[in-house]
């Protein structure tokens, strides 16, 4: 461990050299870009974030340039930018790692993935995934009636799979069986034993011989934030005793050939590769045993769960996974092969339902900082007037004591700082009490607050240079009180729902100025009136980092943040808290022929106020009538002039077509 002395000298050197010694490599390290950027995102020499969206090509797109372009086209922010090429690149990578694992291991069958559309149902996303996956025979997975209806007409390619999970009613079963009748490779996955009997009845009434799969409830349960989806207690899947009963029924009804697929799903974002291996071996054992009992299974479907690294890339990091794409494919392929070879059964066609791993990287949410709330401090040269209230003077003296202690280097320094902190807390409370009783003018209360925060800041700066294990937790906690708040134009509930609900961390950083040292610390807060409406932890090498390094906003307006890896679940699940609607989005394609290396193929406006209100049953005609009546009454009472009334009504009606987010002045 380094000594306190050494730590002091390094921090001081960094502080005095200021910006000169700050490089974009430092910024990449600070925001951990290499860990989550997956070689797509990087910081350019000019301090702008850029994306290299094409597979194995150097063409890069400056994200800030896209933002300026969108502003010129009057796109309202926050906006989501989809880099469609990144989506394609991820599809290709996923298929290639499986192809490599199959080749390297000598596996004697193929991989045929499906994209679970619940991860991002946007039509363009689904089409892009299918397009990129066509050479690999990639199909789709649906989990509900609406998803089935959306997916069914999209599988034009012969043999591409449509796996239907979720509980299926009669109408869904009919639709699935009709799909099979016309030769589509649609496979319903039985989630509950009763569903199987239902399928047989419907098939009989339609005179078709059904094909189906079953979701097996494994002993292995998932890991990470979604651990509940697998294992004995999971909501889905049939148990091993039920599976045997089902096989018996298949034999009795002469339908043994109907069962072609086994499936399991442990939940999303499995953080530990050992869990994947264990589950895959377990399902393969079931596969082998059934095969030996005459069930002609063809497919083994390992479900979703292939995780993405949102975090800093350390093991044990809550936001990441401990394996790469290739390691995942290897784990699946080698585990299946090992069990099949031991049991001497043929290798099945492998399916994975990887959604997050395909879509997460391709979209970036662009959010503007609207302002900052900083703790007010006193000027370093400040001296109080002679007639100042004694309590306020004492706060001033505490500040002086802290500065003295900071300049000394003895063993009592820490206890002195701690005592000063306790005194400062006490005196601030005293000042508040005096104010409440009317003994302190408001100007002096303001001064007391500034002195208090100045003392806290000075204490904190000092203890930051000491070894953390020797610092009392109450002083470490000062950190949280001293950070700024940056008010940002977005809603946590609409755009990063998983952050609020399960504490998933997402990579966030400024879009430019990254060649300058970010010397402020901030918590990003959103526009909603909810105290949970903020980003409460940030990706860093420290697992519990509750602030983000940012730049001072002065002279840097507009100042944008990029929220990265938004493409899986987030942009599709948003909740309309405070009636903030879907954000605008732009679909961007790389193109080396274009001057900036890209073109915008499509812009989808965000939800307007009118559309958002309609979801909760307020309609323009009715609101117009009510507002009109209200204004007429005011005119009749002489409160406003008719002309002003007409203008007010127009102004009110203009709001309907506007975005639900804050519109900064240009
Ligand atoms: C959600 C879900 C998936 C997708 O999981 P990812 O972890 O996003 O790949 C796949 N299969 C089923 C059954 C699901 O419910």
GROMACS .gro file of N, CA and C and ligand atoms in nm, residues 116 118-119 141 165 215 263 265 268-269 303-306 353-356 569, ligand 1:
model
   72
  116UNK      N    1  -3.546  -1.265  -2.936
  116UNK     CA    2  -3.667  -1.246  -2.856
  116UNK      C    3  -3.715  -1.103  -2.867
  118UNK      N    4  -3.931  -0.919  -2.733
  118UNK     CA    5  -3.968  -0.836  -2.619
  118UNK      C    6  -3.855  -0.742  -2.576
  119UNK      N    7  -3.732  -0.777  -2.612
  119UNK     CA    8  -3.616  -0.697  -2.570
  119UNK      C    9  -3.617  -0.560  -2.637
  141UNK      N   10  -3.835  -1.496  -3.152
  141UNK     CA   11  -3.902  -1.556  -3.038
  141UNK      C   12  -4.009  -1.460  -2.993
  165UNK      N   13  -4.304  -1.862  -2.682
  165UNK     CA   14  -4.310  -1.883  -2.538
  165UNK      C   15  -4.432  -1.811  -2.481
  215UNK      N   16  -4.072  -2.623  -2.203
  215UNK     CA   17  -3.979  -2.550  -2.117
  215UNK      C   18  -3.961  -2.631  -1.990
  263UNK      N   19  -3.636  -2.661  -2.391
  263UNK     CA   20  -3.600  -2.521  -2.368
  263UNK      C   21  -3.586  -2.494  -2.220
  265UNK      N   22  -3.492  -2.130  -1.957
  265UNK     CA   23  -3.453  -1.989  -1.951
  265UNK      C   24  -3.433  -1.955  -1.805
  268UNK      N   25  -3.257  -1.312  -1.736
  268UNK     CA   26  -3.169  -1.230  -1.817
  268UNK      C   27  -3.040  -1.195  -1.744
  269UNK      N   28  -2.938  -1.156  -1.821
  269UNK     CA   29  -2.813  -1.102  -1.765
  269UNK      C   30  -2.755  -1.196  -1.659
  303UNK      N   31  -3.233  -2.064  -2.419
  303UNK     CA   32  -3.300  -1.943  -2.371
  303UNK      C   33  -3.213  -1.817  -2.379
  304UNK      N   34  -3.253  -1.718  -2.300
  304UNK     CA   35  -3.178  -1.591  -2.297
  304UNK      C   36  -3.076  -1.595  -2.186
  305UNK      N   37  -3.036  -1.479  -2.142
  305UNK     CA   38  -2.944  -1.472  -2.028
  305UNK      C   39  -2.804  -1.429  -2.064
  306UNK      N   40  -2.771  -1.437  -2.193
  306UNK     CA   41  -2.637  -1.393  -2.235
  306UNK      C   42  -2.624  -1.244  -2.198
  353UNK      N   43  -3.178  -1.770  -2.727
  353UNK     CA   44  -3.273  -1.659  -2.741
  353UNK      C   45  -3.208  -1.536  -2.683
  354UNK      N   46  -3.098  -1.494  -2.743
  354UNK     CA   47  -3.020  -1.384  -2.688
  354UNK      C   48  -3.075  -1.251  -2.738
  355UNK      N   49  -3.128  -1.173  -2.647
  355UNK     CA   50  -3.186  -1.046  -2.686
  355UNK      C   51  -3.101  -0.929  -2.642
  356UNK      N   52  -3.076  -0.923  -2.514
  356UNK     CA   53  -2.997  -0.814  -2.458
  356UNK      C   54  -2.862  -0.799  -2.530
  569UNK      N   55  -3.439  -0.353  -2.355
  569UNK     CA   56  -3.546  -0.333  -2.257
  569UNK      C   57  -3.576  -0.186  -2.226
  667LIG     C1   58  -3.668  -1.233  -2.179
  667LIG     C2   59  -3.647  -1.361  -2.241
  667LIG     C3   60  -3.537  -1.379  -2.328
  667LIG     C4   61  -3.435  -1.275  -2.357
  667LIG     O1   62  -3.336  -1.277  -2.260
  667LIG     P1   63  -3.200  -1.192  -2.278
  667LIG     O2   64  -3.135  -1.212  -2.147
  667LIG     O3   65  -3.237  -1.053  -2.305
  667LIG     O4   66  -3.124  -1.250  -2.388
  667LIG     C5   67  -3.525  -1.502  -2.389
  667LIG     N1   68  -3.614  -1.601  -2.365
  667LIG     C6   69  -3.719  -1.587  -2.281
  667LIG     C7   70  -3.811  -1.699  -2.259
  667LIG     C8   71  -3.738  -1.467  -2.216
  667LIG     O5   72  -3.839  -1.453  -2.130
   0.00000   0.00000   0.00000
